[in-house]
Short mmCIF file of C-alpha atoms and ligand atoms in Angstrom, two decimals:
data_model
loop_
_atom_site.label_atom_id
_atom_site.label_comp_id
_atom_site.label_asym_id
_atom_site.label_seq_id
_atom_site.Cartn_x
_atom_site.Cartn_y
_atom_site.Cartn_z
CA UNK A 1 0.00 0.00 0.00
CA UNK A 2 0.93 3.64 -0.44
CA UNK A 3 -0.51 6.88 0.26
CA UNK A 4 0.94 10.37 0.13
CA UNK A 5 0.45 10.84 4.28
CA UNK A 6 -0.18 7.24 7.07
CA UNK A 7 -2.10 9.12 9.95
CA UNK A 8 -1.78 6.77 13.33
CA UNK A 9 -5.19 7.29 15.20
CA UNK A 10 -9.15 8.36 14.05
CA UNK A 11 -9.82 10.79 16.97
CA UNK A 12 -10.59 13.85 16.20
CA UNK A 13 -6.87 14.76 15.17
CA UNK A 14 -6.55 12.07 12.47
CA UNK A 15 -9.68 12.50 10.96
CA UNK A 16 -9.83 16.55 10.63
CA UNK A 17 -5.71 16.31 9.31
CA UNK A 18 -7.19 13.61 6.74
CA UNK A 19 -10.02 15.91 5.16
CA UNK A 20 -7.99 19.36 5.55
CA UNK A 21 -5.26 17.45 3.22
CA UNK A 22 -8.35 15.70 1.05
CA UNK A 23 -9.44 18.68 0.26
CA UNK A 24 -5.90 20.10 -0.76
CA UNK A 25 -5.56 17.10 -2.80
CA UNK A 26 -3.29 15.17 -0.74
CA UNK A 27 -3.67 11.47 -0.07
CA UNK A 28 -3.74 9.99 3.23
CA UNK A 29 -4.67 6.40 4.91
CA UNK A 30 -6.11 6.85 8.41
CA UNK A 31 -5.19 3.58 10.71
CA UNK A 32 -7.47 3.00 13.93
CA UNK A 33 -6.83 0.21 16.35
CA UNK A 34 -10.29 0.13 18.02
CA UNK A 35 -13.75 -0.29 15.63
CA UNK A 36 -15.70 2.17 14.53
CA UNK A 37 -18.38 1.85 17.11
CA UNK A 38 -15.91 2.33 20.21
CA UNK A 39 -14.42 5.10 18.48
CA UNK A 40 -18.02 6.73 18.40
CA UNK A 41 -19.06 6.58 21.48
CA UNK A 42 -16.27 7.44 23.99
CA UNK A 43 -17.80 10.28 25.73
CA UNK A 44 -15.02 13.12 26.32
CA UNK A 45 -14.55 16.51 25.28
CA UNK A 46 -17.77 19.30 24.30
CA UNK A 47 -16.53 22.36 23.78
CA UNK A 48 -15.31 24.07 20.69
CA UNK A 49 -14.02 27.25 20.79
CA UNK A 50 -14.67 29.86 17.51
CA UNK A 51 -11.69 28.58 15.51
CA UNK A 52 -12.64 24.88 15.95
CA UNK A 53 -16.06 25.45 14.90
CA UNK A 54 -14.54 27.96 12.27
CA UNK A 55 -12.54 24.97 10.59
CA UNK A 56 -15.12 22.35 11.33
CA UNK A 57 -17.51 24.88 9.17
CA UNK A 58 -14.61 25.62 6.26
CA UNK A 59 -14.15 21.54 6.13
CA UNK A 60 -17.79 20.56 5.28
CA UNK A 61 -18.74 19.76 8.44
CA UNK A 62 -20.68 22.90 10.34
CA UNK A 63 -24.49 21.51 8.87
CA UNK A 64 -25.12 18.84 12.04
CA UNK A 65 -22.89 21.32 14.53
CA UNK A 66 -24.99 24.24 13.83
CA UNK A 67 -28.28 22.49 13.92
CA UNK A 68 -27.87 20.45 16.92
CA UNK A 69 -24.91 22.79 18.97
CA UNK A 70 -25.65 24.88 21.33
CA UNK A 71 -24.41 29.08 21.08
CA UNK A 72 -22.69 29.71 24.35
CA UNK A 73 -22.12 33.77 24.94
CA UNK A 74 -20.20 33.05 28.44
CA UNK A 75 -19.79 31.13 31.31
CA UNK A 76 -20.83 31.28 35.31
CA UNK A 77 -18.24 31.63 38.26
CA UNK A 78 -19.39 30.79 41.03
CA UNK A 79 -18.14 31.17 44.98
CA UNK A 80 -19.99 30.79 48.09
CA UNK A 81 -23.04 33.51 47.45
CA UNK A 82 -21.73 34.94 44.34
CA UNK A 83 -22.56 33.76 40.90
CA UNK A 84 -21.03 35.77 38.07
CA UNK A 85 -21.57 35.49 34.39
CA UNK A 86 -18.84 36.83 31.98
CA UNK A 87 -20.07 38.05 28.78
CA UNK A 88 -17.99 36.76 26.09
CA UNK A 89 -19.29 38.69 23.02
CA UNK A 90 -18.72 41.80 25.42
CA UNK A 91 -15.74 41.04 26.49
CA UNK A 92 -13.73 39.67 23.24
CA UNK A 93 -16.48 39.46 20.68
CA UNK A 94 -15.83 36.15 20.17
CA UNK A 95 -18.36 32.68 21.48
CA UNK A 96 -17.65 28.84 21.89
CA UNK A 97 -20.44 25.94 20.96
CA UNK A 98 -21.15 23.00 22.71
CA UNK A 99 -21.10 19.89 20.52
CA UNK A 100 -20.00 16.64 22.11
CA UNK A 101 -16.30 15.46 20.46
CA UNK A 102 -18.19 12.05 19.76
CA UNK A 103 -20.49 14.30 17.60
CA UNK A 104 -17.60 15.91 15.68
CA UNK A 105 -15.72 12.41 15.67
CA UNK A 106 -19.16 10.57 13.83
CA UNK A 107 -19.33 13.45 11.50
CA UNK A 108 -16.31 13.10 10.34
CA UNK A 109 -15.91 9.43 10.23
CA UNK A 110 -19.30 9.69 7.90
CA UNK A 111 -17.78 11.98 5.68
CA UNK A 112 -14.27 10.20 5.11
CA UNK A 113 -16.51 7.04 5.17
CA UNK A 114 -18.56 8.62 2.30
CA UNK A 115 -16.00 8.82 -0.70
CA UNK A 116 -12.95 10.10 1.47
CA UNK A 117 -9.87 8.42 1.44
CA UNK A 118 -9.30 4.93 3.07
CA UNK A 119 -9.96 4.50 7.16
CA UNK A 120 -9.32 1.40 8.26
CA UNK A 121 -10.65 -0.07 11.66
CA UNK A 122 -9.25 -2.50 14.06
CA UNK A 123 -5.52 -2.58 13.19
CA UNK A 124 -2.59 -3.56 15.17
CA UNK A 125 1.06 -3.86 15.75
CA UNK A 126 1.17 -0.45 14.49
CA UNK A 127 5.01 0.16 14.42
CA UNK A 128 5.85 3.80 12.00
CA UNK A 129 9.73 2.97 10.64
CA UNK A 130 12.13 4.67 8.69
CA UNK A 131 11.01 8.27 9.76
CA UNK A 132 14.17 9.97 9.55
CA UNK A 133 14.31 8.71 5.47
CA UNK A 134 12.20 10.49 2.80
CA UNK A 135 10.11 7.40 2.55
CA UNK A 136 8.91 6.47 5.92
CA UNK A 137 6.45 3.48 6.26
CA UNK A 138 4.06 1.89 8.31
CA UNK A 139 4.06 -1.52 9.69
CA UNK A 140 0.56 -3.25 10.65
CA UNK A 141 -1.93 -5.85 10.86
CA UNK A 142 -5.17 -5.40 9.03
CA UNK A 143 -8.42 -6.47 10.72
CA UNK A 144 -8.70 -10.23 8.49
CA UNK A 145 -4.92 -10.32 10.80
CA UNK A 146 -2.69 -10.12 7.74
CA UNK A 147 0.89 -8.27 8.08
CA UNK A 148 0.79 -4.92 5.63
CA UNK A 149 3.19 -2.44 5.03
CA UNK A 150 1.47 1.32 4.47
CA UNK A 151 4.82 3.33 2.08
CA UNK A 152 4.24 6.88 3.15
CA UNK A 153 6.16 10.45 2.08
CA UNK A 154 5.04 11.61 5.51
CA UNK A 155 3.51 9.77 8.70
CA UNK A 156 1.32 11.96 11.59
CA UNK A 157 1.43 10.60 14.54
CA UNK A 158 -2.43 11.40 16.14
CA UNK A 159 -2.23 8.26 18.02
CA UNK A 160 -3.33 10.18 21.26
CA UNK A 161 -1.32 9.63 24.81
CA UNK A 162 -1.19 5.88 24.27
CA UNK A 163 0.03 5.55 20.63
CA UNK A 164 3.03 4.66 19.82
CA UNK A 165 4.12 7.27 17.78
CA UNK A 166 5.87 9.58 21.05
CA UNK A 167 7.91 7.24 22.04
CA UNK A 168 9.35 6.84 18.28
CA UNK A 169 10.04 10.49 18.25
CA UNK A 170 12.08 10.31 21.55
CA UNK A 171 14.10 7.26 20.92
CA UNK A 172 16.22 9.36 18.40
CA UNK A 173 17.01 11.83 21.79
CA UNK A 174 17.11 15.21 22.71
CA UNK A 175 13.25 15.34 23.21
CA UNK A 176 12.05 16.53 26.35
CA UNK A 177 8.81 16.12 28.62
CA UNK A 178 7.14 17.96 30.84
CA UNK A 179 4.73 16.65 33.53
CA UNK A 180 2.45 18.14 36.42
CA UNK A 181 0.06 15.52 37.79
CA UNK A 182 -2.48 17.30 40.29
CA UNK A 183 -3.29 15.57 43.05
CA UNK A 184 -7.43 15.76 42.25
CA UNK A 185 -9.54 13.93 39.72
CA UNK A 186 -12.96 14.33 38.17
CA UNK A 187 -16.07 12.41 38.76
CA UNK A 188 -18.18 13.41 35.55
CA UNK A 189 -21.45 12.45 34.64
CA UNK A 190 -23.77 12.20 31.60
CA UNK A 191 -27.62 12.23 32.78
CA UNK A 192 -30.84 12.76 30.89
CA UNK A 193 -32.28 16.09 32.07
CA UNK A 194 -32.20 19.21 31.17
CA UNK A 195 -29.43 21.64 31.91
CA UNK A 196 -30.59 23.75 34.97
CA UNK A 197 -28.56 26.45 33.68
CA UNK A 198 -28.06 28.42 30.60
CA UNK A 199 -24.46 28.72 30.40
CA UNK A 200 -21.57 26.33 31.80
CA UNK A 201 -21.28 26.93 35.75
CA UNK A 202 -17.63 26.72 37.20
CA UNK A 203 -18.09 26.93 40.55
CA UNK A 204 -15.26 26.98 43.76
CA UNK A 205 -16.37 25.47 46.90
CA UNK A 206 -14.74 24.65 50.14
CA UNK A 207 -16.15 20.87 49.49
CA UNK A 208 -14.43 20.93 45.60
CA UNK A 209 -14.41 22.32 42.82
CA UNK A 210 -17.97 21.77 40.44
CA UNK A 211 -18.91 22.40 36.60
CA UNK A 212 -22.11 22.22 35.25
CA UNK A 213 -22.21 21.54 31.45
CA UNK A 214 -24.42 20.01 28.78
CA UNK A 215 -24.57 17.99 25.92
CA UNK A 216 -27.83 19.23 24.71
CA UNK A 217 -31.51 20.77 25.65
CA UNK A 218 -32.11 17.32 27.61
CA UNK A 219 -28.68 16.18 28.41
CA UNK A 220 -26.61 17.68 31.15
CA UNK A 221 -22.93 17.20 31.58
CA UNK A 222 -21.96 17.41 35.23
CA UNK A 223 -18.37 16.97 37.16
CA UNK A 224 -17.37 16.64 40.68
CA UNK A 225 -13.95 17.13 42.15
CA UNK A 226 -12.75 14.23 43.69
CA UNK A 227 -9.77 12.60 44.94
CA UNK A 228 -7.52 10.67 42.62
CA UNK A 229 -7.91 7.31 44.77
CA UNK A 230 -12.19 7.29 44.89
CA UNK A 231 -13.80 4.75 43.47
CA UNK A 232 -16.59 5.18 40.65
CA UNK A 233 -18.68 2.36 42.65
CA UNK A 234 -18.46 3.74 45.97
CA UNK A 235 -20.32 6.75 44.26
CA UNK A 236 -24.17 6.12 44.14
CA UNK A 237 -26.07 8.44 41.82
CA UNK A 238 -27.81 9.91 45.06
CA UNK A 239 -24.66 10.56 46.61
CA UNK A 240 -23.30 12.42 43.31
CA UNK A 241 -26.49 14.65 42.89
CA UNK A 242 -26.24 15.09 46.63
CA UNK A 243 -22.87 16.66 46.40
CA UNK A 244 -23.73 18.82 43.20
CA UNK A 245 -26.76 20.34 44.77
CA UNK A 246 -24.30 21.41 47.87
CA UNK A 247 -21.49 22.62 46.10
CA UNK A 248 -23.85 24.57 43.06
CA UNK A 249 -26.22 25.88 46.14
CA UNK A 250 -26.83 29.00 45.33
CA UNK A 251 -30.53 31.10 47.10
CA UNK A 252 -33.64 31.00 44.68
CA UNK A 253 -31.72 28.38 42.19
CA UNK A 254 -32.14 24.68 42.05
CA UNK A 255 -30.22 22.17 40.39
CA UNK A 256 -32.49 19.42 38.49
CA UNK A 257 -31.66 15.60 38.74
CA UNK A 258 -32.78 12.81 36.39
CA UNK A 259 -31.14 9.25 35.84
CA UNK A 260 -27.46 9.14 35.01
CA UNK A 261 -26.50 7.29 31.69
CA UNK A 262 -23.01 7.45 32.11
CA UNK A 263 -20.38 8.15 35.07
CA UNK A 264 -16.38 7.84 35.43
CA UNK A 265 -13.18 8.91 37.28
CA UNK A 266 -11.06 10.91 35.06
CA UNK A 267 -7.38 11.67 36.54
CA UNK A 268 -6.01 15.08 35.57
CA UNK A 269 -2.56 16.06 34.15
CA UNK A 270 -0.28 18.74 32.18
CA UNK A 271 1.86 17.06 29.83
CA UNK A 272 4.21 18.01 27.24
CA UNK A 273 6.52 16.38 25.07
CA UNK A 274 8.65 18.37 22.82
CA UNK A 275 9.64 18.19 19.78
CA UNK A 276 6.72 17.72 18.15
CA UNK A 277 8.47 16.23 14.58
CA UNK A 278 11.32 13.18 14.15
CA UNK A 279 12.25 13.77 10.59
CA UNK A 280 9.38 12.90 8.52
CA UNK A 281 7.21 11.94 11.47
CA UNK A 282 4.87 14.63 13.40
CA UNK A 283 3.20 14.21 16.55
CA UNK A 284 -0.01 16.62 16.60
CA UNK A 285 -2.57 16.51 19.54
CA UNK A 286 -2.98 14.30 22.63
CA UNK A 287 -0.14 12.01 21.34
CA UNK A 288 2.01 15.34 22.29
CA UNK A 289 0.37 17.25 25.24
CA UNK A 290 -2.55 16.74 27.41
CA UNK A 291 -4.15 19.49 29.40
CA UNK A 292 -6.41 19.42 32.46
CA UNK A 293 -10.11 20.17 31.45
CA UNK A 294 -10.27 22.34 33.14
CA UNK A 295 -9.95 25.18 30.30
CA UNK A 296 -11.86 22.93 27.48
CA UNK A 297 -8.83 22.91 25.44
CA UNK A 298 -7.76 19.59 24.75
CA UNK A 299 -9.64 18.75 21.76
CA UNK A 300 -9.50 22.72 20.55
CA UNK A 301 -5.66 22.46 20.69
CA UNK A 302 -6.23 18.87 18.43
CA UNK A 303 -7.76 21.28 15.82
CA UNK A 304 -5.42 23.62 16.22
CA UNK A 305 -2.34 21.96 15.52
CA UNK A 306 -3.88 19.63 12.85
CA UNK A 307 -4.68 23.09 10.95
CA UNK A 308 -1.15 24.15 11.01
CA UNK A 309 0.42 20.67 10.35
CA UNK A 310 -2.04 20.67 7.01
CA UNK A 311 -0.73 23.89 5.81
CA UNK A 312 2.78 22.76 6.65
CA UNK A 313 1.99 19.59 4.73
CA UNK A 314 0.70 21.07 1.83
CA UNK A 315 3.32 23.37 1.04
CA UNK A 316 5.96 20.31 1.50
CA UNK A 317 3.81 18.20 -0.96
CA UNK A 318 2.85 19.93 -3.25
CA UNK A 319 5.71 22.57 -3.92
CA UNK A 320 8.29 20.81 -2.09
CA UNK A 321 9.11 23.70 0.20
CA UNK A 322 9.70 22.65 3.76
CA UNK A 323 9.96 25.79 5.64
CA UNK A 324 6.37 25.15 7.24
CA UNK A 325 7.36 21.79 8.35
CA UNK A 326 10.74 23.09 10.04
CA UNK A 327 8.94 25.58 11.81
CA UNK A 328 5.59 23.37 12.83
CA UNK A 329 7.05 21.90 16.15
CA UNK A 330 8.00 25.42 17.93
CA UNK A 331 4.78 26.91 16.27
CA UNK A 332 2.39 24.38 17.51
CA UNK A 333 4.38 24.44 21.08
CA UNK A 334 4.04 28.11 21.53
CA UNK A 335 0.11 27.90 21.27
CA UNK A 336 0.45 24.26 23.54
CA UNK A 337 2.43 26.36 26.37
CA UNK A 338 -0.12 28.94 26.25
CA UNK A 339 -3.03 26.38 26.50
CA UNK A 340 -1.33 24.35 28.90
CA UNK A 341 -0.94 27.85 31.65
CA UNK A 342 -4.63 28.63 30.85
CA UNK A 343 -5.63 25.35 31.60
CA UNK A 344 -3.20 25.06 34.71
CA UNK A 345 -4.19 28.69 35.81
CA UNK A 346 -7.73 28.02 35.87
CA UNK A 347 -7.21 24.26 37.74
CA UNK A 348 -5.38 26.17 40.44
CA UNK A 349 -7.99 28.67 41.19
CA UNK A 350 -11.12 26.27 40.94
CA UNK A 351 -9.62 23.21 43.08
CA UNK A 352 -9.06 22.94 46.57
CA UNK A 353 -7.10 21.45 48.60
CA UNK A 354 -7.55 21.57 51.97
CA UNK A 355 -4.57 24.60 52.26
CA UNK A 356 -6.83 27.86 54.15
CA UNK A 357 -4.06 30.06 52.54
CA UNK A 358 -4.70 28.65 49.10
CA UNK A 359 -8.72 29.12 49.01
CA UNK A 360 -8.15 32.65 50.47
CA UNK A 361 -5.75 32.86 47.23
CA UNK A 362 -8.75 31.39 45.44
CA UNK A 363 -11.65 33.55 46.29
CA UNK A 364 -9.32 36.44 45.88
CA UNK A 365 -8.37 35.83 41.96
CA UNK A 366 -11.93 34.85 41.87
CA UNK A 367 -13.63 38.19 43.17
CA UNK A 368 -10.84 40.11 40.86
CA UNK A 369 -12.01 37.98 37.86
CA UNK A 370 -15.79 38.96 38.07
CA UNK A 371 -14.83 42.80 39.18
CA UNK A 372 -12.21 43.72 37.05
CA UNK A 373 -12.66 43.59 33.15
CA UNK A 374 -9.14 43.39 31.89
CA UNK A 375 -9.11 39.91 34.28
CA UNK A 376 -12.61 38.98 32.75
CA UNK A 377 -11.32 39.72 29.18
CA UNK A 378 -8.29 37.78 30.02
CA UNK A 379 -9.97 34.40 31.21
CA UNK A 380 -12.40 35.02 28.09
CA UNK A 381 -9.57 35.33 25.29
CA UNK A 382 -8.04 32.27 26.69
CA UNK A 383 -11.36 30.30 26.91
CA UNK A 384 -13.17 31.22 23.54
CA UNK A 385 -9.57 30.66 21.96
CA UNK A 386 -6.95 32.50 20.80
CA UNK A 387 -5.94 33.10 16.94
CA UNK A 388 -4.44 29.86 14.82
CA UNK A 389 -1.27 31.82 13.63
C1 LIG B 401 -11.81 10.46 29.41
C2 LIG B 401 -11.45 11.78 28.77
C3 LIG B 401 -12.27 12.89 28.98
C4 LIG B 401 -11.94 14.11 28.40
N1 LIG B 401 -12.73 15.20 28.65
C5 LIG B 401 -12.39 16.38 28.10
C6 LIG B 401 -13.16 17.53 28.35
O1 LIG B 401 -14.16 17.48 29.07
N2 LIG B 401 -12.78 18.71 27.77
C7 LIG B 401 -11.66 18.79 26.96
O2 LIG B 401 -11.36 19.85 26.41
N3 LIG B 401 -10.92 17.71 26.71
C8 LIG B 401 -11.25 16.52 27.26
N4 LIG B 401 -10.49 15.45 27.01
C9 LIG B 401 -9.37 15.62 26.10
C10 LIG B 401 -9.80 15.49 24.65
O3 LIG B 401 -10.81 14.54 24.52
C11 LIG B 401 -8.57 15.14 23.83
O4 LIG B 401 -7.68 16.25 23.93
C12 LIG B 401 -8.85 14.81 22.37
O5 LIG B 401 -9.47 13.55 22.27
C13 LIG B 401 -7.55 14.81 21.55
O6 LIG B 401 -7.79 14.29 20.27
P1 LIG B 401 -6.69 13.39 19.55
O7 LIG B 401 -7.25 13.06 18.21
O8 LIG B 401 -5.38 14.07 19.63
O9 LIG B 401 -6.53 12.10 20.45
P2 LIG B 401 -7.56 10.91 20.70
O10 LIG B 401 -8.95 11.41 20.71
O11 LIG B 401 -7.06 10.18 21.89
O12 LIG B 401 -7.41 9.99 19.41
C14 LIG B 401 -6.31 9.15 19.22
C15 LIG B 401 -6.76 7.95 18.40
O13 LIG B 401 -5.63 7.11 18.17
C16 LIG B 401 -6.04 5.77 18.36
N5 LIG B 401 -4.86 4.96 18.68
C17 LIG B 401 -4.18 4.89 19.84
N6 LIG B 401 -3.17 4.02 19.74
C18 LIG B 401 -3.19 3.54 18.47
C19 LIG B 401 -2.41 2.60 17.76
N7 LIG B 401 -1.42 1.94 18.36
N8 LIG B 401 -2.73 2.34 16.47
C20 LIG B 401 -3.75 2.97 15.86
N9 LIG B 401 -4.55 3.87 16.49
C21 LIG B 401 -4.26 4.16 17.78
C22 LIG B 401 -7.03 5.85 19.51
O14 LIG B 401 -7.88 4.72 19.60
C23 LIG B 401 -7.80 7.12 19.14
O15 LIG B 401 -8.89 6.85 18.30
C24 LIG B 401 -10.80 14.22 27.60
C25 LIG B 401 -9.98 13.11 27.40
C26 LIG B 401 -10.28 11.91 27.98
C27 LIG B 401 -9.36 10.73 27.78
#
């Protein structure tokens, strides 16, 4: 087999780099090691900030995310007798949309599935080889279990945190990584009622940090700070709304309950790996950072770098020019560092941890956020997302 670019992984990385370079005329082969129905239902990510929805729109793709997303001018902060709503269209003109990543991940797995170029399901032994030549291939098992070789002028690695494609990049040395675990996780839950609340709640409490989401009109998105150690079954769906309604209390507001469809642990960490390219292999989302969610940016920053990488790859393709590609690690880290302190920054002022000098440090940045508009227009550049370039 051979193909122009082998993309490692179909989340939302793989599958946007695929159609950006489809449309540009570029071949690729998109390699998944799970099926196609796992890959569409893993709940995670829902919020896309302009640019995301921006490319998502430019690629073919806006019909189903503007029908079915939800317009979000702002979000709530929220501290014991205070709940503050920053205006993002005031603030920085700009909005986000809430659209569940397993949306965005079925539409485009229907479009590449619908004439686009090859996506194959339930590989393995996915091994990229030869990446510092200017033929790099792909070693892997097809789904019938035969061995298969994918010849490749480029490879992207968008195999997310657990693909194999980092460690390929590091083996030739030099790389670096940088790690902050935090010492709190996130008990999120789906559940079929409708969001008590208009816009996303963030909300600091002595008891832990709590966001209120939504996936839609009836389905509400909700997460609990937790420690790292709890246990999904020693958490009853009574005992969950329980501690939602305490730490969203708020006078003359209630929070509405219905039955939970889906609930898990999720651990939080800051990671970066850097470079972001070995020769003609390049790393582009999860597979090289992860954020806390803090700051909603994890699948945004996906998008982000897969738009630059296309550009890059484009201009190396088709007019054999490879200035884009040189400069696509540091460019793509620069807007990574800045995602990864916006989603730190906001982590550290929503969490707690026990520390009475902290949460006094807390409510402080807090009150100075919802009284002071250069802070609010700060937290709101960062969140609705800042330029591509
Ligand atoms: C449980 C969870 C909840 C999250 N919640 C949020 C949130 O609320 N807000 C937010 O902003 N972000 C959230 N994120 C982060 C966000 O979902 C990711 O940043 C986003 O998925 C990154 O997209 P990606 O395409 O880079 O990686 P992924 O979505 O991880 O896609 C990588 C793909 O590569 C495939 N793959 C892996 N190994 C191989 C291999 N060896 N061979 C072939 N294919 C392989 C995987 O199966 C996967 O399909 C969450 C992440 C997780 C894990």
């Amino acid at each position: 087999m051979r193909t122009q670019v082998g993309i490692i992984g179909a989340g939302p990385a793989g599958l946007l780099l695929s159609r950006l370079l489809a449309l540009q005329g570029i071949d690729s082969v998109v390699l998944e090691n799970r099926s196609r129905s796992y890959v569409e239902a893993r709940i995670r990510a829902g919020i896309l900030e302009q640019h995301s929805v921006d490319t998502l729109t430019e690629v073919g793709l806006g019909h189903r995310l503007h029908r079915e997303g939800l317009e979000h001018h702002g979000i709530y902060l929220q501290y014991p007798g205070t709940r503050h709503k920053l205006d993002f269209p005031d603030l920085c003109g700009r909005t986000v949309w809430v659209y569940g990543q397993t949306e965005v991940v079925k539409d485009l797995i229907a479009a590449q599935l619908d004439g686009g170029p090859p996506l194959l399901f339930d590989v393995s032994d996915v091994t990229p080889e030869d990446v510092d030549t200017d033929s790099p291939r792909i070693r892997f098992t097809d789904a019938d279990g035969n061995p298969q070789l994918l010849e490749c002028d480029v490879i992207a690695g968008t195999d997310g945190f657990h693909g194999p494609s980092r460690a390929v990049v590091h083996e030739a040395g030099g790389g670096k990584v940088w790690e902050r675990t935090y010492p709190y996780a996130w008990l999120g839950i789906l559940a079929d009622v409708a969001p008590s609340t208009d816009e996303l709640i963030y909300a600091w409490h002595p008891e832990g940090f709590a966001l209120h989401s939504m996936r839609s009109p009836t389905v509400s998105r909700l997460y609990l700070q937790v420690d790292p150690s709890e246990k999904i079954e020693d958490w009853s769906d009574d005992r969950i709304w329980d501690d939602l309604a305490t730490r969203f209390a708020l006078d003359g507001w209630e929070l509405q309950t219905g039955p939970v469809t889906e609930k898990s642990i999720l651990p939080m960490r800051s990671f970066v790996s850097s470079p972001m390219r070995r020769g003609r292999l390049f790393l582009a989302g999860d597979a090289a950072h992860i954020v806390p969610p803090t700051g909603a940016k994890g699948l945004n920053l996906a998008v982000a770098d897969v738009t630059l990488l296309a550009t890059a790859l484009v201009r190396l393709l088709k007019e054999g020019r490879s200035d884009l590609v040189d400069g696509y690690s540091d460019r793509a880290l620069a807007r990574v560092w800045r995602c990864t302190h916006f989603s730190w920054w906001m982590t550290s002022m929503l969490h707690t941890s026990g520390d009475e000098f902290d949460a006094e440090l807390q409510l402080s940045q807090l009150r100075r956020v919802c009284s002071s508009e250069a802070a609010a227009r700060e937290l709101a550049e960062n969140y609705t997302g800042l330029p591509i370039d």
